[in-house]
GROMACS .gro file of C-alpha atoms in nm:
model
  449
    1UNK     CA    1   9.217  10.544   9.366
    2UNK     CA    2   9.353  10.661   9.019
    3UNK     CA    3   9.163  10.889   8.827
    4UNK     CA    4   9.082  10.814   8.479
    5UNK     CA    5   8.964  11.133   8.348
    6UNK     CA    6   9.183  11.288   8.099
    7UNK     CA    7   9.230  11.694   7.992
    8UNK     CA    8   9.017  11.849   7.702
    9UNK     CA    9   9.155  12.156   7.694
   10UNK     CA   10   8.845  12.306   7.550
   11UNK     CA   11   8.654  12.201   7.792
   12UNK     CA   12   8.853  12.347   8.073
   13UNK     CA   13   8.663  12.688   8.177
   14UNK     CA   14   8.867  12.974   8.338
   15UNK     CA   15   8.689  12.947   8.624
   16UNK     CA   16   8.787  12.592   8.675
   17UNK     CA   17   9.160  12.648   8.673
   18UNK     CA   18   9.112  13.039   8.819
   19UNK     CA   19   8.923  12.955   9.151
   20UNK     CA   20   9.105  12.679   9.291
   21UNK     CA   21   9.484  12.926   9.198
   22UNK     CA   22   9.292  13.204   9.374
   23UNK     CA   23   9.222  13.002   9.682
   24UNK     CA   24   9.554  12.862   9.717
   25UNK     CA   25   9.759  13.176   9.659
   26UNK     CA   26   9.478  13.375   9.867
   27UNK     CA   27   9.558  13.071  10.164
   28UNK     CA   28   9.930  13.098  10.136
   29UNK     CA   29   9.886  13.488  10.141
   30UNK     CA   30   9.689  13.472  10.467
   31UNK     CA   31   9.946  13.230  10.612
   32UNK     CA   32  10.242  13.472  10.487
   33UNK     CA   33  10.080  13.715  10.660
   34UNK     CA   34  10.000  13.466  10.991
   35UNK     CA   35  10.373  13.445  10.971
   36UNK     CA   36  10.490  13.782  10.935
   37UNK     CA   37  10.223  13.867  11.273
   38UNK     CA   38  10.391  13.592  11.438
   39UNK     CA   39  10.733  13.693  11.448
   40UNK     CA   40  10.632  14.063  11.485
   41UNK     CA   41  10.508  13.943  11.839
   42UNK     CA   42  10.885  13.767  11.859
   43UNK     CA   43  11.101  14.081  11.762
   44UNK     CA   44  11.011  14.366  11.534
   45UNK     CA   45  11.380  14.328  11.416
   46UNK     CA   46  11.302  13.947  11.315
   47UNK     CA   47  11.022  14.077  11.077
   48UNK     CA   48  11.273  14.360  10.917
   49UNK     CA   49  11.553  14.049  10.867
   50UNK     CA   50  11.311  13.796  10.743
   51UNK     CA   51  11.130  14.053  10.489
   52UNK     CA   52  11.442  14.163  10.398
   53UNK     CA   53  11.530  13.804  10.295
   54UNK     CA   54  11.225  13.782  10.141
   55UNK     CA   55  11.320  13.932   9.841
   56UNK     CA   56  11.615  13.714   9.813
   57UNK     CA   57  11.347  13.408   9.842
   58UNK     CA   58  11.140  13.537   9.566
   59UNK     CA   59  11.427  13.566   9.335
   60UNK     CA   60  11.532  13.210   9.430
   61UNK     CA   61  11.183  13.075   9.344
   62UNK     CA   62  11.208  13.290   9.021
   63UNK     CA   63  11.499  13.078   8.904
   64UNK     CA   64  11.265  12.805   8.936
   65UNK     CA   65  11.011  12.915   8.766
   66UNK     CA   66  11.252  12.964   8.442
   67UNK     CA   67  11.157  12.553   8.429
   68UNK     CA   68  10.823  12.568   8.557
   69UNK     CA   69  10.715  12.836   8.294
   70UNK     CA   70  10.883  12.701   8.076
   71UNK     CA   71  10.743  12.365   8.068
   72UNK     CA   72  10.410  12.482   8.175
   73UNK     CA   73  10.377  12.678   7.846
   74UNK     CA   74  10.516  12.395   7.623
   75UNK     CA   75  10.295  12.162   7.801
   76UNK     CA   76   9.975  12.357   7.726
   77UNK     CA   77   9.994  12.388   7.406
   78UNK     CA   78  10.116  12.053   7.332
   79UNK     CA   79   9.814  11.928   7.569
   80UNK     CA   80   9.584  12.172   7.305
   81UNK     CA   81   9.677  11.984   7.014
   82UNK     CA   82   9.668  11.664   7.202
   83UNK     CA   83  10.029  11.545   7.141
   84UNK     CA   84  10.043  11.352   7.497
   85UNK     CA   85  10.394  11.169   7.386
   86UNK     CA   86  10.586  11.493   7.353
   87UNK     CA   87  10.406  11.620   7.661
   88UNK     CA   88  10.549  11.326   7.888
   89UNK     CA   89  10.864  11.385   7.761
   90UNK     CA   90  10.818  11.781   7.865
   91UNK     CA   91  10.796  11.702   8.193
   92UNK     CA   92  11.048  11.409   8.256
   93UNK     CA   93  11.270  11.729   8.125
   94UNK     CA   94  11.134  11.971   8.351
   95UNK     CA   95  11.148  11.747   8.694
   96UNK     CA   96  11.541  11.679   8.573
   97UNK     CA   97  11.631  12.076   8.507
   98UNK     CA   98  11.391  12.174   8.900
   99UNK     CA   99  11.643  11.924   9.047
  100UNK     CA  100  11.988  12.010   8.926
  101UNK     CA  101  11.888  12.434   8.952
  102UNK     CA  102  11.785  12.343   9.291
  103UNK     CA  103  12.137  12.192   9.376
  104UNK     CA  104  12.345  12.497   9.254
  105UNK     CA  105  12.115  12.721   9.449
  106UNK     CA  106  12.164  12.539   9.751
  107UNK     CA  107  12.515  12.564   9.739
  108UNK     CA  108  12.573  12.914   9.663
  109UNK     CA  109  12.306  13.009   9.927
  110UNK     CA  110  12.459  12.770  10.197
  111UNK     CA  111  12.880  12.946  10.090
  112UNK     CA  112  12.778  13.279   9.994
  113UNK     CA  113  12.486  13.403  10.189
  114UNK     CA  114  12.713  13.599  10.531
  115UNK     CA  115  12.910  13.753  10.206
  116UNK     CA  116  12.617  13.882  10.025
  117UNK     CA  117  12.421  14.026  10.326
  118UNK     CA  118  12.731  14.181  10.478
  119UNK     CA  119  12.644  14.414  10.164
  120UNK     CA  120  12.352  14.586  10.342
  121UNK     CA  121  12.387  14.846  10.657
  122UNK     CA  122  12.163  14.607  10.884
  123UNK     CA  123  12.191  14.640  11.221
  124UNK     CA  124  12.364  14.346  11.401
  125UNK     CA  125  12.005  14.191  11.527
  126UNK     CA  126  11.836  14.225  11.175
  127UNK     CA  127  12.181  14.058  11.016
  128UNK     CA  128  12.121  13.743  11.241
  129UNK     CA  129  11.807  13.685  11.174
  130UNK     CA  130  11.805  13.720  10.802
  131UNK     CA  131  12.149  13.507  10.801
  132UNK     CA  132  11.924  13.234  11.004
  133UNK     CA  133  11.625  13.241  10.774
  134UNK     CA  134  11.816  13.259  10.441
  135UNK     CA  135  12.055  12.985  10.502
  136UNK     CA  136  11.806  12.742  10.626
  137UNK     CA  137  11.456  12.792  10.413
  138UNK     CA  138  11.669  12.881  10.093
  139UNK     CA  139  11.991  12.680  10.137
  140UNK     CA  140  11.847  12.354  10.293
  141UNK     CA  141  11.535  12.398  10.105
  142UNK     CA  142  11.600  12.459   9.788
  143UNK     CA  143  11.512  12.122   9.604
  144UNK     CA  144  11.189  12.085   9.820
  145UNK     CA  145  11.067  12.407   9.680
  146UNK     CA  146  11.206  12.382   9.322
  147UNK     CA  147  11.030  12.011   9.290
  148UNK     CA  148  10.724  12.116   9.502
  149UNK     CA  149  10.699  12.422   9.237
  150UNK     CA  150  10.743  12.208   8.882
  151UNK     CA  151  10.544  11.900   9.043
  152UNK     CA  152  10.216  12.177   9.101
  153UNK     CA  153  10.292  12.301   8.738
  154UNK     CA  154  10.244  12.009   8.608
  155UNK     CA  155   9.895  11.940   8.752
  156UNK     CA  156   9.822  12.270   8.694
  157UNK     CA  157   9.866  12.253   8.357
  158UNK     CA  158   9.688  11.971   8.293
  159UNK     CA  159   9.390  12.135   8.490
  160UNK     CA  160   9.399  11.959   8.831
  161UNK     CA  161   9.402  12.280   9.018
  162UNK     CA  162   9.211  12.180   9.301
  163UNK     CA  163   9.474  11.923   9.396
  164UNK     CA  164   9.725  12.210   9.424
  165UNK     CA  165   9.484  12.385   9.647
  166UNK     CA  166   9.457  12.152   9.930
  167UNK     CA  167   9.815  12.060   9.910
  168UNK     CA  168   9.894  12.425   9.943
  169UNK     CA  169   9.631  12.486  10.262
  170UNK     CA  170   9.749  12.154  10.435
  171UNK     CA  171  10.143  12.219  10.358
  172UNK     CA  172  10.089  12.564  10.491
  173UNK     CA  173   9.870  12.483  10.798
  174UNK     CA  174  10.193  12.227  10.911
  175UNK     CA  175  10.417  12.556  10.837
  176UNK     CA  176  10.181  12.763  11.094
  177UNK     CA  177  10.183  12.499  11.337
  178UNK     CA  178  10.580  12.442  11.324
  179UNK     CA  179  10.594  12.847  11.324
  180UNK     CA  180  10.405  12.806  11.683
  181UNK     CA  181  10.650  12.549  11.811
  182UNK     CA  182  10.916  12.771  11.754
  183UNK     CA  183  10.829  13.110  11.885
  184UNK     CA  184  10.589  13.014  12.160
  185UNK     CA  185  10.757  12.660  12.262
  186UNK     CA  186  10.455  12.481  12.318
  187UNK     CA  187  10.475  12.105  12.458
  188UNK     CA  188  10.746  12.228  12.659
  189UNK     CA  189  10.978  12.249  12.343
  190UNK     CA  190  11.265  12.550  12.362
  191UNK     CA  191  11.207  12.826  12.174
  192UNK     CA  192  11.363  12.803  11.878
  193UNK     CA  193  11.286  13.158  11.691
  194UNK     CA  194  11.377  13.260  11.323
  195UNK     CA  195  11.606  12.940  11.304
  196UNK     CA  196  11.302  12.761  11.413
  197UNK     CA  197  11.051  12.944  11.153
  198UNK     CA  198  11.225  12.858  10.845
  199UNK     CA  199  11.307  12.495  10.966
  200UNK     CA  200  10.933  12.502  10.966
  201UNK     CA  201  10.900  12.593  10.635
  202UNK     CA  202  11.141  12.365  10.492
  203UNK     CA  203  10.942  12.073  10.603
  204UNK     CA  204  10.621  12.211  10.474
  205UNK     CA  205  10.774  12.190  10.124
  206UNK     CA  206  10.895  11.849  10.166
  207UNK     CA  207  10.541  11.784  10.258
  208UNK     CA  208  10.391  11.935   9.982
  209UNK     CA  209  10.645  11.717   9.719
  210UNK     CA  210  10.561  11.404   9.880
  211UNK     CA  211  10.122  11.491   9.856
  212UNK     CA  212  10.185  11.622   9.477
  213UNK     CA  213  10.373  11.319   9.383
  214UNK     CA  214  10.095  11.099   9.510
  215UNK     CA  215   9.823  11.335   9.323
  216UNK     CA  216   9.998  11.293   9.001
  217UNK     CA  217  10.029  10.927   9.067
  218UNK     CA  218   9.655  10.909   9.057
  219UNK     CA  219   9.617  11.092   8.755
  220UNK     CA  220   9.629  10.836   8.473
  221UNK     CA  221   9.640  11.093   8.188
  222UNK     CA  222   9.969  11.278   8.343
  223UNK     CA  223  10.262  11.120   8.209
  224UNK     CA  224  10.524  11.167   8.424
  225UNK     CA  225  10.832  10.849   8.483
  226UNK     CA  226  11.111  10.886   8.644
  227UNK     CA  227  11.301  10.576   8.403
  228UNK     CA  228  11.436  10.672   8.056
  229UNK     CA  229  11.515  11.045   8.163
  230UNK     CA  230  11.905  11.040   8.074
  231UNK     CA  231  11.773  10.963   7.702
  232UNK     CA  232  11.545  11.234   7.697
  233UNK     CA  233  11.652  11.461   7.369
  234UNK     CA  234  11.796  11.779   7.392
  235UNK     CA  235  11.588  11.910   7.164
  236UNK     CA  236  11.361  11.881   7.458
  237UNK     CA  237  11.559  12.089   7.717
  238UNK     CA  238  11.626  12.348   7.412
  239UNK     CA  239  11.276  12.411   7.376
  240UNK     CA  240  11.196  12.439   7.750
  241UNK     CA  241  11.504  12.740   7.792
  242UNK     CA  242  11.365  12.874   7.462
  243UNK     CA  243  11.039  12.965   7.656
  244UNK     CA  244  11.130  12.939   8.001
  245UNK     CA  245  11.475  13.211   7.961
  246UNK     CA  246  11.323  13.487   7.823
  247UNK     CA  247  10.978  13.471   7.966
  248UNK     CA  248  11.092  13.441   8.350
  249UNK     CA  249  11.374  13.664   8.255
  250UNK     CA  250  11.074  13.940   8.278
  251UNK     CA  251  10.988  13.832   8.619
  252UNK     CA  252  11.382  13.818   8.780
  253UNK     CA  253  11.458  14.181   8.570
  254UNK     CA  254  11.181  14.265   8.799
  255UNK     CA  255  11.270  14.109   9.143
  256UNK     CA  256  11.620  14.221   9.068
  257UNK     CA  257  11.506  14.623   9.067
  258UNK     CA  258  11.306  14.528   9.371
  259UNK     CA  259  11.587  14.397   9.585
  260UNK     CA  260  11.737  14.715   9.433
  261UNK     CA  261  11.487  14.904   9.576
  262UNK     CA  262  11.508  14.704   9.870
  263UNK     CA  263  11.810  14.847   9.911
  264UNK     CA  264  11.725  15.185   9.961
  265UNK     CA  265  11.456  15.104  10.200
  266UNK     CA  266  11.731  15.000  10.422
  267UNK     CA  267  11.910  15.352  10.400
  268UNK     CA  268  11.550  15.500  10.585
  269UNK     CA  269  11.600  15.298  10.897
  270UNK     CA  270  11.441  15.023  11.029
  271UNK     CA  271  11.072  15.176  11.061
  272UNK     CA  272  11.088  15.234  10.690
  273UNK     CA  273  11.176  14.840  10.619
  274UNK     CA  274  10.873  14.765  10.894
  275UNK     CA  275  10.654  14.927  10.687
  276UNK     CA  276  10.752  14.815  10.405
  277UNK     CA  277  10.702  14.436  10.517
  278UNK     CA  278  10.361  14.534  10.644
  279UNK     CA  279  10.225  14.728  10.361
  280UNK     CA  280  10.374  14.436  10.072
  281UNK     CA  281  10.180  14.212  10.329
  282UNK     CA  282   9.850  14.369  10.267
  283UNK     CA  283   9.868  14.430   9.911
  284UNK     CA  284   9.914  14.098   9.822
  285UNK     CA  285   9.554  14.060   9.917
  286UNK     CA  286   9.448  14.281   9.638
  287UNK     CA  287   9.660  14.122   9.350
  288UNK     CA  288   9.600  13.783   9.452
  289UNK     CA  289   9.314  13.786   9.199
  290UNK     CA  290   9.458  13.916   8.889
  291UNK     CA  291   9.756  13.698   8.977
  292UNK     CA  292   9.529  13.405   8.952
  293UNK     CA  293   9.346  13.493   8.649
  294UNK     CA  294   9.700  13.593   8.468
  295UNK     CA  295   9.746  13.145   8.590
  296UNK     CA  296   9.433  13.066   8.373
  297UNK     CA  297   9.530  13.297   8.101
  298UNK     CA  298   9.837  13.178   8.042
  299UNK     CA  299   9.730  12.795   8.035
  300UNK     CA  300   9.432  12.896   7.838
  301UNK     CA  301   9.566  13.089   7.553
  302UNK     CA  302   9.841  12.799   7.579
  303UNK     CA  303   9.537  12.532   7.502
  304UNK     CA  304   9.381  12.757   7.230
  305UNK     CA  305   9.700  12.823   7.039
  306UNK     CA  306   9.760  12.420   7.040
  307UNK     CA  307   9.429  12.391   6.874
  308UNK     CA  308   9.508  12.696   6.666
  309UNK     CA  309   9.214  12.916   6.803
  310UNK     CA  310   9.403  13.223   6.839
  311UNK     CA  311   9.119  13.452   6.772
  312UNK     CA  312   8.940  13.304   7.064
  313UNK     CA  313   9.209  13.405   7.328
  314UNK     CA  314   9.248  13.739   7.172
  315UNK     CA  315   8.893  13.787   7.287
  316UNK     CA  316   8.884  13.630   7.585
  317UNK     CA  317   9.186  13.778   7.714
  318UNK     CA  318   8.962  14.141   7.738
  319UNK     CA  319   8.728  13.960   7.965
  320UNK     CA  320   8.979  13.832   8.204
  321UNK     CA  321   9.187  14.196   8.240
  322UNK     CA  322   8.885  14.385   8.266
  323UNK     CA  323   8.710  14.127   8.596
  324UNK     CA  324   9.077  14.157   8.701
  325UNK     CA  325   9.131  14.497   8.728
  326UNK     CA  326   8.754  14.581   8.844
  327UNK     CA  327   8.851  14.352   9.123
  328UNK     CA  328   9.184  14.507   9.247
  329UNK     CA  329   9.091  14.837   9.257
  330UNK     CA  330   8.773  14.723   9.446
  331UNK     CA  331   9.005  14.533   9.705
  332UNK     CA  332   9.203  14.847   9.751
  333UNK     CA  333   8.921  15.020   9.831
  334UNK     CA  334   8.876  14.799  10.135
  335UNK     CA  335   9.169  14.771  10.242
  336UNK     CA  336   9.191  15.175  10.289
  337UNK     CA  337   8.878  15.162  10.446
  338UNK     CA  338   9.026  14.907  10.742
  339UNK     CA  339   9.362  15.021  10.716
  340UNK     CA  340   9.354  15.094  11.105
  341UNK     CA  341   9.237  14.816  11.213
  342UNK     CA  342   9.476  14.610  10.995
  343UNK     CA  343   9.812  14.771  11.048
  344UNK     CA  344   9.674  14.773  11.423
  345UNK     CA  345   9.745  14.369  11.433
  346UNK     CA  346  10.117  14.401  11.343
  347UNK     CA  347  10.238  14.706  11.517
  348UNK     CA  348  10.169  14.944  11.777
  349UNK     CA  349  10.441  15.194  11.627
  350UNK     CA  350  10.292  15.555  11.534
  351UNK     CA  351  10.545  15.616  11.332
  352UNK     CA  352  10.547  15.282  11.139
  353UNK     CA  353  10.163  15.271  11.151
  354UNK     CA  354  10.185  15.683  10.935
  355UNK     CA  355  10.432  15.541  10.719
  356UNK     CA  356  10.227  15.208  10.649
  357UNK     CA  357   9.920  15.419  10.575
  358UNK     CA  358  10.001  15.669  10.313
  359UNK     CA  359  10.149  15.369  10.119
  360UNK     CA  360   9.816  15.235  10.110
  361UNK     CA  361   9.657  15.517   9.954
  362UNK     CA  362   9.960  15.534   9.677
  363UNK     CA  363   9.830  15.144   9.644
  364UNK     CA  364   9.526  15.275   9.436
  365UNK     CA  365   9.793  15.383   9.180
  366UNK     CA  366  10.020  15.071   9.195
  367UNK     CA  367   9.780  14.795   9.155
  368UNK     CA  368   9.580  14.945   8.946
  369UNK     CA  369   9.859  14.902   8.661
  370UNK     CA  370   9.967  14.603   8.838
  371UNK     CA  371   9.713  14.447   8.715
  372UNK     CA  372   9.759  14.481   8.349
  373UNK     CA  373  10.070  14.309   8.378
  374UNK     CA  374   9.972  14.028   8.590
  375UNK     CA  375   9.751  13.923   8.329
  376UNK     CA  376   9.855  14.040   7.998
  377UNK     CA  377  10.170  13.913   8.075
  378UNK     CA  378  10.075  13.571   8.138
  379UNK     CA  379   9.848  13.596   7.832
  380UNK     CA  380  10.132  13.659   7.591
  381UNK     CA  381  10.387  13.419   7.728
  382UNK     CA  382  10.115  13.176   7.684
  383UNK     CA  383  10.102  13.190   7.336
  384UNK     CA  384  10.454  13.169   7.326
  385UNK     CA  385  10.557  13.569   7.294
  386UNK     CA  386  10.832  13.618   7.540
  387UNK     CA  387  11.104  13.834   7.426
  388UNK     CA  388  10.862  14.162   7.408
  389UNK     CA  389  10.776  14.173   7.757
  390UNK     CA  390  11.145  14.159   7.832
  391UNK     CA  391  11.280  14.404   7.622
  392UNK     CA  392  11.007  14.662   7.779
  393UNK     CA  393  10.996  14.531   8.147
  394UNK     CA  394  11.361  14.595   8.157
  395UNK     CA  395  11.353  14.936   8.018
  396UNK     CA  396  11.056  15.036   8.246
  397UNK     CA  397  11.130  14.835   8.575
  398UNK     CA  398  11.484  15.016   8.578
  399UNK     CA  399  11.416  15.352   8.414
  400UNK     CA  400  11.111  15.404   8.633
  401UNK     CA  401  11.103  15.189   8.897
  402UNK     CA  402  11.423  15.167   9.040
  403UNK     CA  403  11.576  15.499   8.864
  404UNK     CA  404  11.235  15.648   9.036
  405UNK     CA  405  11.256  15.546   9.356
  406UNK     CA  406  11.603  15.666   9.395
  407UNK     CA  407  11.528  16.023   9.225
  408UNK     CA  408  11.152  16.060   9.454
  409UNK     CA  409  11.246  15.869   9.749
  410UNK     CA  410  11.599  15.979   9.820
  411UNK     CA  411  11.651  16.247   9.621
  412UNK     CA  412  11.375  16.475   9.643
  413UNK     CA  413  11.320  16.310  10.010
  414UNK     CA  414  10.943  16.155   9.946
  415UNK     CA  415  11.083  15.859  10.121
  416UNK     CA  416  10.839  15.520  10.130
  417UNK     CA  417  10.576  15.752   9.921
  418UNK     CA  418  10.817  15.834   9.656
  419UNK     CA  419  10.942  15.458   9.621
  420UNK     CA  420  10.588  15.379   9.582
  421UNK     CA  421  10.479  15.608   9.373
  422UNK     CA  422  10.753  15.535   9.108
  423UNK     CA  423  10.649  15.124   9.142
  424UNK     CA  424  10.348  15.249   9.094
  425UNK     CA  425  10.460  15.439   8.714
  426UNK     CA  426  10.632  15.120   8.620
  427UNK     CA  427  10.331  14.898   8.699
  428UNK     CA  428  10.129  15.169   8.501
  429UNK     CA  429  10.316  15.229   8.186
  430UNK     CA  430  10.452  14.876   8.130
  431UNK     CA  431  10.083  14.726   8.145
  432UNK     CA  432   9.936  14.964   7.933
  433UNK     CA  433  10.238  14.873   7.697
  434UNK     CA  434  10.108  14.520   7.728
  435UNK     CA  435   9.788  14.590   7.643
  436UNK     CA  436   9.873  14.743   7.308
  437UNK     CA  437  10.060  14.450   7.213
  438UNK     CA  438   9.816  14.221   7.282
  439UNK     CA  439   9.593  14.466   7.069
  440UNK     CA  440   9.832  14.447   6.772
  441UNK     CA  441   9.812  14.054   6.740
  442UNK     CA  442  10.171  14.001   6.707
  443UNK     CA  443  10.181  13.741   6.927
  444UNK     CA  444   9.968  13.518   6.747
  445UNK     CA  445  10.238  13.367   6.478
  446UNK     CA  446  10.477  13.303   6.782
  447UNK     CA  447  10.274  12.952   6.885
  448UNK     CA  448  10.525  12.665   6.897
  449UNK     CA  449  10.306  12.403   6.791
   0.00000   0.00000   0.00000
């Protein structure tokens, strides 16, 4: 049945688009995690390859998200000042740039991904593995995640949240169950293992395009056609890479220093990269939040800069960093309370398990400034103010992130602790950089409306 309602942006509470984000990334967390316990009980040197990949995964979906928030931004605060003709056009745009990205990924993962982690001292196990997962999930899937990602932008933006949360739980409830089929060969099917895991998670994605098509479909006020797109102006594209360049350029400076850092996890051995995995597994419990309030900001202060109501963002925006950093640092709290129990479930490994907790006390540190950025951030490129975050995020991520690591964790020997606690400076100083420039109100002549 189609739905007739149509957005009103001013209508559209945080709490409306916030929950339904913080339920699906919260699911898809939970199923990461599902995931990374599942091949643990496979090989410990499957978890070390696949994390280690993970970074490379991120960065891939990062590329995406140059379009995504891009459009997503564009489209908000075109939606705010209820220009729906330019808005179609936005995403006919979008949909065509997800798709061609996609491609070129696909083929530089599927010819240069042996070459690139031949680069890293992993031992001949861990190599396999991550060559397996890598080549698979982010050569063969490539366009399923880059449409699945722009498709769930789009209804985000226009405030359909909840549709992206059930697509997420039910795409990533078929990834668990094809996870099962291939490390524990039920049915009488071989055992397929790593090869096996991230065939499972390509055909999640090309799940999850197929139920977000059909959502949008039913959504009368979404304009989104497929015919007419090789007319669609470039003055279109333009304005999507004006946005989408330097804004996600932030977010790759910053998976870049992590893969980095990455890096030099590899140098401490095996039980170092375990704990890494493990740790990055339970944190993303605690940032899930802000992460999904820094979603509503950003498509908020996109609606009230459309209908030029700048002042109301500015306020607004105080509200949503204070909940969210109230609510990481309360999460962290937990999380060292249980962190027995909790690193119990993925390893039995003393030396792992020591490692894995004193980076969950250097957590308190890390996430608390993670949180500034997570949602100031999004707050700012919202309104259309994305070369500042740049310029400092790659100063900071590099100076004191990945500069830091090197200098505490290999240099004065701190090892996981030092890399952490020089994250942990970055997250800190950058946010509370972010917080001064909202503050100053710069941002507010930068709408594109």
């Amino acid at each position: 049945m189609n739905s007739q309602k149509s957005v009103n942006p001013g209508s559209v509470s945080l709490t409306t688009l916030v929950l339904p984000i913080f339920f699906e990334s919260l699911f898809r967390m939970l199923v990461s995690s599902i995931d990374t316990f599942m091949l643990s009980s496979y090989a410990q040197e499957a978890v070390a390859g696949v994390g280690m990949v993970a970074q490379y995964m991120f960065f891939i979906q990062l590329l995406f998200n140059i379009v995504c928030i891009g459009a997503g931004i564009v489209l908000a605060q075109y939606l705010g000042a209820k220009r729906h003709q330019e808005a179609g056009l936005i995403a006919q745009a979008g949909a065509v740039m997800s798709v061609v990205l996609a491609v070129l990924v696909t083929v530089l993962v599927l010819s240069g991904s042996s070459w690139l982690l031949s680069l890293y001292p992993l031992e001949p196990k861990v190599h396999q593995y991550a060559w397996q997962y890598f080549s698979i999930f982010g050569g063969l899937g490539s366009v399923f995640i880059a449409f699945n990602m722009f498709q769930a932008t789009l209804l985000r933006t226009y405030g359909y949240t909840r549709d992206t949360m059930y697509i997420s739980i039910i795409a990533n409830l078929l990834n668990v169950l094809g996870n099962s089929l291939a490390l524990y060969g039920w049915f009488g099917l071989p055992v397929t293992g790593v090869a096996g895991v991230a065939a499972s998670s390509v055909f999640s994605q090309a799940a999850a395009v197929v139920m977000t098509r059909y959502r949008i479909k039913a959504h009368r006020d979404i304009v989104f056609r497929a015919e007419g797109w090789r007319t669609i102006p470039t003055s279109i594209y333009r304005k999507i890479l004006e946005i989408g360049l330097p804004s996600a350029g932030e977010a790759l400076s910053y998976n870049v220093a992590q893969i980095v850092i990455m890096a030099m996890v590899t140098t401490l051995g095996t039980y170092a990269m375990s704990s890494q995995v493990y740790a990055q597994t339970l944190v993303r419990f605690v940032f899930v939040a802000s992460m999904a309030i820094g979603n509503g900001a950003q498509i908020k202060t996109g609606y009230y800069m459309g209908m030029k109501k700048p002042e109301e963002a500015y306020k607004r925006v105080y509200l949503y960093q204070f909940a969210g950093t109230l609510i990481s640092i309360s999460l962290v709290l937990l999380l060292n309370m249980f962190k027995q129990p909790l690193i119990g479930i993925f390893t039995k490994v003393k030396e792992i398990a020591d490692i894995t907790y004193n980076m969950l006390f250097v957590s308190f540190y890390v996430e608390t400034g993670r949180s500034f950025n997570l949602i100031t951030i999004p707050a700012l490129k919202g309104a259309g103010d994305v070369q500042f975050p740049v310029m400092v995020g790659i100063i900071s991520m590099w100076g004191l992130g990945a500069f830091g690591a090197w200098l505490l964790g290999l240099h004065f020997g701190l090892g996981m602790v030092g890399i952490w606690l020089a994250v942990g400076t970055d997250e800190t100083i950058r946010g509370i950089i972010m917080l001064f420039r909202w503050k100053s109100k710069r941002w507010m002549s930068k709408g594109i409306v």
